[in-house]
mmCIF file with all atom_site columns, C-alpha atoms in Angstrom:
data_model
loop_
_atom_site.group_PDB
_atom_site.id
_atom_site.type_symbol
_atom_site.label_atom_id
_atom_site.label_alt_id
_atom_site.label_comp_id
_atom_site.label_asym_id
_atom_site.label_entity_id
_atom_site.label_seq_id
_atom_site.pdbx_PDB_ins_code
_atom_site.Cartn_x
_atom_site.Cartn_y
_atom_site.Cartn_z
_atom_site.occupancy
_atom_site.B_iso_or_equiv
_atom_site.pdbx_formal_charge
_atom_site.auth_seq_id
_atom_site.auth_comp_id
_atom_site.auth_asym_id
_atom_site.auth_atom_id
_atom_site.pdbx_PDB_model_num
ATOM 1   C CA . GLU Y 1 1   ? -7.557  -19.014 15.176  1.00 75.00 ? 116 GLU Y CA 1
ATOM 2   C CA . GLU Y 1 2   ? -4.095  -19.534 16.606  1.00 80.00 ? 117 GLU Y CA 1
ATOM 3   C CA . LEU Y 1 3   ? -3.377  -15.884 16.555  1.00 77.00 ? 118 LEU Y CA 1
ATOM 4   C CA . GLN Y 1 4   ? -6.518  -14.947 18.376  1.00 80.00 ? 119 GLN Y CA 1
ATOM 5   C CA . ALA Y 1 5   ? -5.887  -17.757 20.940  1.00 84.00 ? 120 ALA Y CA 1
ATOM 6   C CA . GLY Y 1 6   ? -2.393  -16.548 21.438  1.00 84.00 ? 121 GLY Y CA 1
ATOM 7   C CA . LEU Y 1 7   ? -3.598  -13.032 21.971  1.00 82.00 ? 122 LEU Y CA 1
ATOM 8   C CA . ALA Y 1 8   ? -6.240  -14.113 24.445  1.00 86.00 ? 123 ALA Y CA 1
ATOM 9   C CA . ALA Y 1 9   ? -3.581  -16.214 26.414  1.00 90.00 ? 124 ALA Y CA 1
ATOM 10  C CA . ALA Y 1 10  ? -1.498  -13.096 26.595  1.00 89.00 ? 125 ALA Y CA 1
ATOM 11  C CA . GLY Y 1 11  ? -4.367  -11.090 28.044  1.00 90.00 ? 126 GLY Y CA 1
ATOM 12  C CA . ILE Y 1 12  ? -4.614  -8.908  24.879  1.00 87.00 ? 127 ILE Y CA 1
ATOM 13  C CA . ALA Y 1 13  ? -8.040  -8.132  23.387  1.00 87.00 ? 128 ALA Y CA 1
ATOM 14  C CA . ALA Y 1 14  ? -8.183  -8.969  19.814  1.00 82.00 ? 129 ALA Y CA 1
ATOM 15  C CA . PRO Y 1 15  ? -9.519  -6.057  17.500  1.00 81.00 ? 130 PRO Y CA 1
ATOM 16  C CA . SER Y 1 16  ? -12.932 -6.857  15.982  1.00 84.00 ? 131 SER Y CA 1
ATOM 17  C CA . ASP Y 1 17  ? -11.354 -6.569  12.442  1.00 82.00 ? 132 ASP Y CA 1
ATOM 18  C CA . LEU Y 1 18  ? -8.685  -9.122  13.143  1.00 79.00 ? 133 LEU Y CA 1
ATOM 19  C CA . GLN Y 1 19  ? -9.608  -11.416 10.414  1.00 80.00 ? 134 GLN Y CA 1
ATOM 20  C CA . GLU Y 1 20  ? -9.596  -8.574  7.945   1.00 79.00 ? 135 GLU Y CA 1
ATOM 21  C CA . ILE Y 1 21  ? -6.119  -7.563  9.147   1.00 76.00 ? 136 ILE Y CA 1
ATOM 22  C CA . PHE Y 1 22  ? -4.951  -11.085 8.857   1.00 77.00 ? 137 PHE Y CA 1
ATOM 23  C CA . ASP Y 1 23  ? -6.283  -11.495 5.378   1.00 76.00 ? 138 ASP Y CA 1
ATOM 24  C CA . GLY Y 1 24  ? -4.561  -8.199  4.311   1.00 74.00 ? 139 GLY Y CA 1
ATOM 25  C CA . CYS Y 1 25  ? -1.146  -9.694  5.484   1.00 73.00 ? 140 CYS Y CA 1
ATOM 26  C CA . CYS Y 1 26  ? -1.665  -13.156 4.262   1.00 72.00 ? 141 CYS Y CA 1
ATOM 27  C CA . ALA Y 1 27  ? -0.868  -12.994 0.538   1.00 64.00 ? 142 ALA Y CA 1
ATOM 28  C CA . HIS Y 1 28  ? -0.758  -16.698 -0.175  1.00 61.00 ? 143 HIS Y CA 1
ATOM 29  C CA . ARG Y 1 29  ? -4.347  -17.293 1.220   1.00 66.00 ? 144 ARG Y CA 1
ATOM 30  C CA . GLU Y 1 30  ? -3.158  -20.615 2.968   1.00 70.00 ? 145 GLU Y CA 1
ATOM 31  C CA . GLY Y 1 31  ? -4.590  -19.437 6.413   1.00 74.00 ? 146 GLY Y CA 1
ATOM 32  C CA . LYS Y 1 32  ? -1.201  -18.783 7.909   1.00 75.00 ? 147 LYS Y CA 1
ATOM 33  C CA . LEU Y 1 33  ? 1.297   -15.910 7.787   1.00 73.00 ? 148 LEU Y CA 1
ATOM 34  C CA . HIS Y 1 34  ? 4.764   -16.521 6.216   1.00 70.00 ? 149 HIS Y CA 1
ATOM 35  C CA . PHE Y 1 35  ? 7.609   -14.918 8.031   1.00 71.00 ? 150 PHE Y CA 1
ATOM 36  C CA . VAL Y 1 36  ? 8.187   -12.447 5.137   1.00 67.00 ? 151 VAL Y CA 1
ATOM 37  C CA . GLU Y 1 37  ? 4.510   -11.585 5.020   1.00 70.00 ? 152 GLU Y CA 1
ATOM 38  C CA . PHE Y 1 38  ? 4.751   -10.861 8.827   1.00 74.00 ? 153 PHE Y CA 1
ATOM 39  C CA . LEU Y 1 39  ? 7.789   -8.695  8.390   1.00 70.00 ? 154 LEU Y CA 1
ATOM 40  C CA . ALA Y 1 40  ? 6.121   -6.768  5.628   1.00 71.00 ? 155 ALA Y CA 1
ATOM 41  C CA . CYS Y 1 41  ? 3.139   -6.005  7.715   1.00 73.00 ? 156 CYS Y CA 1
ATOM 42  C CA . MET Y 1 42  ? 5.386   -4.878  10.647  1.00 75.00 ? 157 MET Y CA 1
ATOM 43  C CA . MET Y 1 43  ? 7.704   -2.824  8.583   1.00 72.00 ? 158 MET Y CA 1
ATOM 44  C CA . PRO Y 1 44  ? 7.781   0.861   9.770   1.00 73.00 ? 159 PRO Y CA 1
ATOM 45  C CA . ASP Y 1 45  ? 6.639   3.559   7.342   1.00 71.00 ? 160 ASP Y CA 1
ATOM 46  C CA . SER Y 1 46  ? 10.157  5.085   7.698   1.00 75.00 ? 161 SER Y CA 1
ATOM 47  C CA . LEU Y 1 47  ? 11.678  2.212   5.793   1.00 75.00 ? 162 LEU Y CA 1
ATOM 48  C CA . ILE Y 1 48  ? 9.370   2.520   2.795   1.00 77.00 ? 163 ILE Y CA 1
ATOM 49  C CA . ASP Y 1 49  ? 11.201  4.711   0.351   1.00 83.00 ? 164 ASP Y CA 1
ATOM 50  C CA . GLU Y 1 50  ? 11.173  5.076   -3.509  1.00 86.00 ? 165 GLU Y CA 1
ATOM 51  C CA . ARG Y 1 51  ? 13.771  2.348   -4.007  1.00 87.00 ? 166 ARG Y CA 1
ATOM 52  C CA . LEU Y 1 52  ? 11.859  -0.145  -1.974  1.00 85.00 ? 167 LEU Y CA 1
ATOM 53  C CA . CYS Y 1 53  ? 8.803   0.645   -3.953  1.00 86.00 ? 168 CYS Y CA 1
ATOM 54  C CA . HIS Y 1 54  ? 10.502  0.213   -7.047  1.00 89.00 ? 169 HIS Y CA 1
ATOM 55  C CA . GLU Y 1 55  ? 11.675  -3.249  -6.059  1.00 88.00 ? 170 GLU Y CA 1
ATOM 56  C CA . ALA Y 1 56  ? 8.096   -4.209  -4.934  1.00 86.00 ? 171 ALA Y CA 1
ATOM 57  C CA . PHE Y 1 57  ? 6.530   -2.909  -8.085  1.00 89.00 ? 172 PHE Y CA 1
ATOM 58  C CA . ASN Y 1 58  ? 9.108   -4.832  -10.301 1.00 91.00 ? 173 ASN Y CA 1
ATOM 59  C CA . LEU Y 1 59  ? 8.211   -8.072  -8.432  1.00 88.00 ? 174 LEU Y CA 1
ATOM 60  C CA . LEU Y 1 60  ? 4.575   -7.577  -9.254  1.00 89.00 ? 175 LEU Y CA 1
ATOM 61  C CA . ASP Y 1 61  ? 5.375   -6.417  -12.837 1.00 92.00 ? 176 ASP Y CA 1
ATOM 62  C CA . GLN Y 1 62  ? 6.872   -9.821  -13.965 1.00 89.00 ? 177 GLN Y CA 1
ATOM 63  C CA . GLU Y 1 63  ? 6.616   -8.778  -17.676 1.00 92.00 ? 178 GLU Y CA 1
ATOM 64  C CA . GLY Y 1 64  ? 8.388   -5.550  -17.178 1.00 93.00 ? 179 GLY Y CA 1
ATOM 65  C CA . LYS Y 1 65  ? 5.696   -3.608  -18.883 1.00 94.00 ? 180 LYS Y CA 1
ATOM 66  C CA . GLY Y 1 66  ? 5.850   -0.614  -16.499 1.00 94.00 ? 181 GLY Y CA 1
ATOM 67  C CA . ARG Y 1 67  ? 2.359   -0.928  -15.438 1.00 94.00 ? 182 ARG Y CA 1
ATOM 68  C CA . LEU Y 1 68  ? 0.137   -3.235  -13.403 1.00 93.00 ? 183 LEU Y CA 1
ATOM 69  C CA . THR Y 1 69  ? -3.225  -4.798  -14.273 1.00 94.00 ? 184 THR Y CA 1
ATOM 70  C CA . ALA Y 1 70  ? -5.710  -6.822  -12.172 1.00 93.00 ? 185 ALA Y CA 1
ATOM 71  C CA . GLU Y 1 71  ? -4.349  -9.817  -14.036 1.00 93.00 ? 186 GLU Y CA 1
ATOM 72  C CA . ASP Y 1 72  ? -0.789  -9.008  -12.969 1.00 92.00 ? 187 ASP Y CA 1
ATOM 73  C CA . LEU Y 1 73  ? -1.843  -8.871  -9.353  1.00 89.00 ? 188 LEU Y CA 1
ATOM 74  C CA . GLN Y 1 74  ? -3.887  -11.945 -9.558  1.00 89.00 ? 189 GLN Y CA 1
ATOM 75  C CA . ALA Y 1 75  ? -0.949  -13.861 -10.860 1.00 88.00 ? 190 ALA Y CA 1
ATOM 76  C CA . VAL Y 1 76  ? 1.344   -12.971 -8.022  1.00 84.00 ? 191 VAL Y CA 1
ATOM 77  C CA . CYS Y 1 77  ? -1.070  -12.446 -5.105  1.00 79.00 ? 192 CYS Y CA 1
ATOM 78  C CA . HIS Y 1 78  ? -3.595  -15.159 -5.933  1.00 79.00 ? 193 HIS Y CA 1
ATOM 79  C CA . PHE Y 1 79  ? -6.596  -12.966 -5.095  1.00 81.00 ? 194 PHE Y CA 1
ATOM 80  C CA . ASP Y 1 80  ? -9.959  -13.352 -6.978  1.00 85.00 ? 195 ASP Y CA 1
ATOM 81  C CA . TRP Y 1 81  ? -10.031 -10.996 -10.187 1.00 89.00 ? 196 TRP Y CA 1
ATOM 82  C CA . GLU Y 1 82  ? -12.576 -8.683  -8.706  1.00 90.00 ? 197 GLU Y CA 1
ATOM 83  C CA . ARG Y 1 83  ? -10.568 -7.944  -5.588  1.00 86.00 ? 198 ARG Y CA 1
ATOM 84  C CA . CYS Y 1 84  ? -7.569  -7.307  -7.866  1.00 88.00 ? 199 CYS Y CA 1
ATOM 85  C CA . ARG Y 1 85  ? -9.644  -5.000  -10.127 1.00 89.00 ? 200 ARG Y CA 1
ATOM 86  C CA . ARG Y 1 86  ? -10.607 -2.950  -7.083  1.00 87.00 ? 201 ARG Y CA 1
ATOM 87  C CA . MET Y 1 87  ? -6.956  -2.837  -5.946  1.00 86.00 ? 202 MET Y CA 1
ATOM 88  C CA . VAL Y 1 88  ? -6.087  -1.374  -9.376  1.00 90.00 ? 203 VAL Y CA 1
ATOM 89  C CA . GLN Y 1 89  ? -8.875  1.306   -9.094  1.00 88.00 ? 204 GLN Y CA 1
ATOM 90  C CA . GLN Y 1 90  ? -7.780  2.026   -5.669  1.00 85.00 ? 205 GLN Y CA 1
ATOM 91  C CA . ALA Y 1 91  ? -4.204  2.663   -6.797  1.00 84.00 ? 206 ALA Y CA 1
ATOM 92  C CA . LYS Y 1 92  ? -5.183  5.135   -9.440  1.00 83.00 ? 207 LYS Y CA 1
ATOM 93  C CA . PRO Y 1 93  ? -5.522  8.863   -8.306  1.00 78.00 ? 208 PRO Y CA 1
ATOM 94  C CA . VAL Y 1 94  ? -8.353  9.507   -10.879 1.00 81.00 ? 209 VAL Y CA 1
ATOM 95  C CA . ASP Y 1 95  ? -10.445 7.218   -12.889 1.00 80.00 ? 210 ASP Y CA 1
ATOM 96  C CA . ASP Y 1 96  ? -9.122  7.874   -16.431 1.00 84.00 ? 211 ASP Y CA 1
ATOM 97  C CA . GLY Y 1 97  ? -10.765 4.745   -17.964 1.00 85.00 ? 212 GLY Y CA 1
ATOM 98  C CA . THR Y 1 98  ? -7.681  2.605   -18.128 1.00 88.00 ? 213 THR Y CA 1
ATOM 99  C CA . ASP Y 1 99  ? -7.391  -0.713  -16.346 1.00 91.00 ? 214 ASP Y CA 1
ATOM 100 C CA . TYR Y 1 100 ? -3.807  -0.442  -15.022 1.00 93.00 ? 215 TYR Y CA 1
ATOM 101 C CA . PHE Y 1 101 ? -1.765  1.789   -12.827 1.00 92.00 ? 216 PHE Y CA 1
ATOM 102 C CA . GLU Y 1 102 ? 1.935   2.882   -13.180 1.00 92.00 ? 217 GLU Y CA 1
ATOM 103 C CA . PHE Y 1 103 ? 4.794   3.041   -10.741 1.00 92.00 ? 218 PHE Y CA 1
ATOM 104 C CA . ASP Y 1 104 ? 4.064   6.751   -9.761  1.00 91.00 ? 219 ASP Y CA 1
ATOM 105 C CA . ASP Y 1 105 ? 0.523   5.763   -8.822  1.00 89.00 ? 220 ASP Y CA 1
ATOM 106 C CA . PHE Y 1 106 ? 1.860   2.781   -6.776  1.00 87.00 ? 221 PHE Y CA 1
ATOM 107 C CA . TYR Y 1 107 ? 4.402   4.941   -4.985  1.00 87.00 ? 222 TYR Y CA 1
ATOM 108 C CA . MET Y 1 108 ? 1.862   7.724   -4.215  1.00 84.00 ? 223 MET Y CA 1
ATOM 109 C CA . LEU Y 1 109 ? -0.466  5.026   -2.804  1.00 80.00 ? 224 LEU Y CA 1
ATOM 110 C CA . LEU Y 1 110 ? 2.223   3.502   -0.550  1.00 78.00 ? 225 LEU Y CA 1
ATOM 111 C CA . CYS Y 1 111 ? 3.742   6.724   0.601   1.00 76.00 ? 226 CYS Y CA 1
ATOM 112 C CA . SER Y 1 112 ? 0.860   9.206   0.539   1.00 65.00 ? 227 SER Y CA 1
ATOM 113 C CA . GLN Y 1 113 ? 0.440   9.071   4.391   1.00 53.00 ? 228 GLN Y CA 1
ATOM 114 C CA . LYS Y 1 114 ? 4.072   9.701   4.904   1.00 48.00 ? 229 LYS Y CA 1
ATOM 115 C CA . ILE Y 1 115 ? 4.073   12.529  2.469   1.00 44.00 ? 230 ILE Y CA 1
ATOM 116 C CA . ASP Y 1 116 ? 1.059   14.026  4.025   1.00 45.00 ? 231 ASP Y CA 1
ATOM 117 C CA . GLU Y 1 117 ? 2.547   13.680  7.576   1.00 45.00 ? 232 GLU Y CA 1
ATOM 118 C CA . ARG Y 1 118 ? 5.840   15.348  6.269   1.00 42.00 ? 233 ARG Y CA 1
ATOM 119 C CA . ALA Y 1 119 ? 3.697   18.170  4.710   1.00 41.00 ? 234 ALA Y CA 1
ATOM 120 C CA . SER Y 1 120 ? 1.885   18.920  7.783   1.00 44.00 ? 235 SER Y CA 1
ATOM 121 C CA . LYS Y 1 121 ? 5.111   19.577  9.675   1.00 41.00 ? 236 LYS Y CA 1
ATOM 122 C CA . VAL Y 1 122 ? 6.428   22.169  7.160   1.00 38.00 ? 237 VAL Y CA 1
ATOM 123 C CA . PRO Y 1 123 ? 5.505   25.754  8.049   1.00 39.00 ? 238 PRO Y CA 1
ATOM 124 C CA . ARG Y 1 124 ? 2.841   27.018  5.844   1.00 38.00 ? 239 ARG Y CA 1
ATOM 125 C CA . LEU Y 1 125 ? 3.261   30.215  3.670   1.00 40.00 ? 240 LEU Y CA 1
ATOM 126 C CA . ASP Y 1 126 ? -0.516  30.985  3.739   1.00 40.00 ? 241 ASP Y CA 1
ATOM 127 C CA . GLY Y 1 127 ? -2.796  31.491  6.586   1.00 43.00 ? 242 GLY Y CA 1
ATOM 128 C CA . GLY Y 1 128 ? -5.247  28.910  5.303   1.00 44.00 ? 243 GLY Y CA 1
ATOM 129 C CA . ASP Y 1 129 ? -7.252  31.680  3.664   1.00 45.00 ? 244 ASP Y CA 1
ATOM 130 C CA . GLY Y 1 130 ? -5.379  31.712  0.364   1.00 44.00 ? 245 GLY Y CA 1
ATOM 131 C CA . LYS Y 1 131 ? -3.557  34.939  1.055   1.00 44.00 ? 246 LYS Y CA 1
ATOM 132 C CA . THR Y 1 132 ? 0.250   34.729  1.053   1.00 38.00 ? 247 THR Y CA 1
ATOM 133 C CA . THR Y 1 133 ? 1.660   35.339  4.467   1.00 36.00 ? 248 THR Y CA 1
ATOM 134 C CA . PHE Y 1 134 ? 4.757   33.893  6.300   1.00 37.00 ? 249 PHE Y CA 1
ATOM 135 C CA . THR Y 1 135 ? 2.802   31.865  8.982   1.00 37.00 ? 250 THR Y CA 1
ATOM 136 C CA . GLY Y 1 136 ? 5.436   29.726  10.901  1.00 39.00 ? 251 GLY Y CA 1
ATOM 137 C CA . ILE Y 1 137 ? 8.433   31.719  9.799   1.00 39.00 ? 252 ILE Y CA 1
ATOM 138 C CA . PRO Y 1 138 ? 9.813   34.160  12.395  1.00 39.00 ? 253 PRO Y CA 1
ATOM 139 C CA . ALA Y 1 139 ? 9.697   37.882  11.415  1.00 37.00 ? 254 ALA Y CA 1
#
């Protein structure tokens, strides 16, 4: 409510999904953002690298198992179990019947947009038709 009032006072129209955005940033579910949560939400993608992802994964993996379950996420994030279960399923690239995800899945989830953007800037070696050419490379 304070955020919405502050935006209105500044003449900024709040997005229709403001509450959903706020809930996504507010890990403690206290109805207010802690400074660290605010910084995490504002962190540019360019700062998210493999080392930072390892640190975040290790904070969530408090038992050092090398994989995260819904119960692990619930213990740290304090979300309801069903939401944590959906988060686990979202992190997995394919549904293989397991109820956990590993670091590689976590890293790909966090960095897939950055990887996709980087790949779109690399000259393609095919013309999009599957035939090998040297599109984007001067002759």
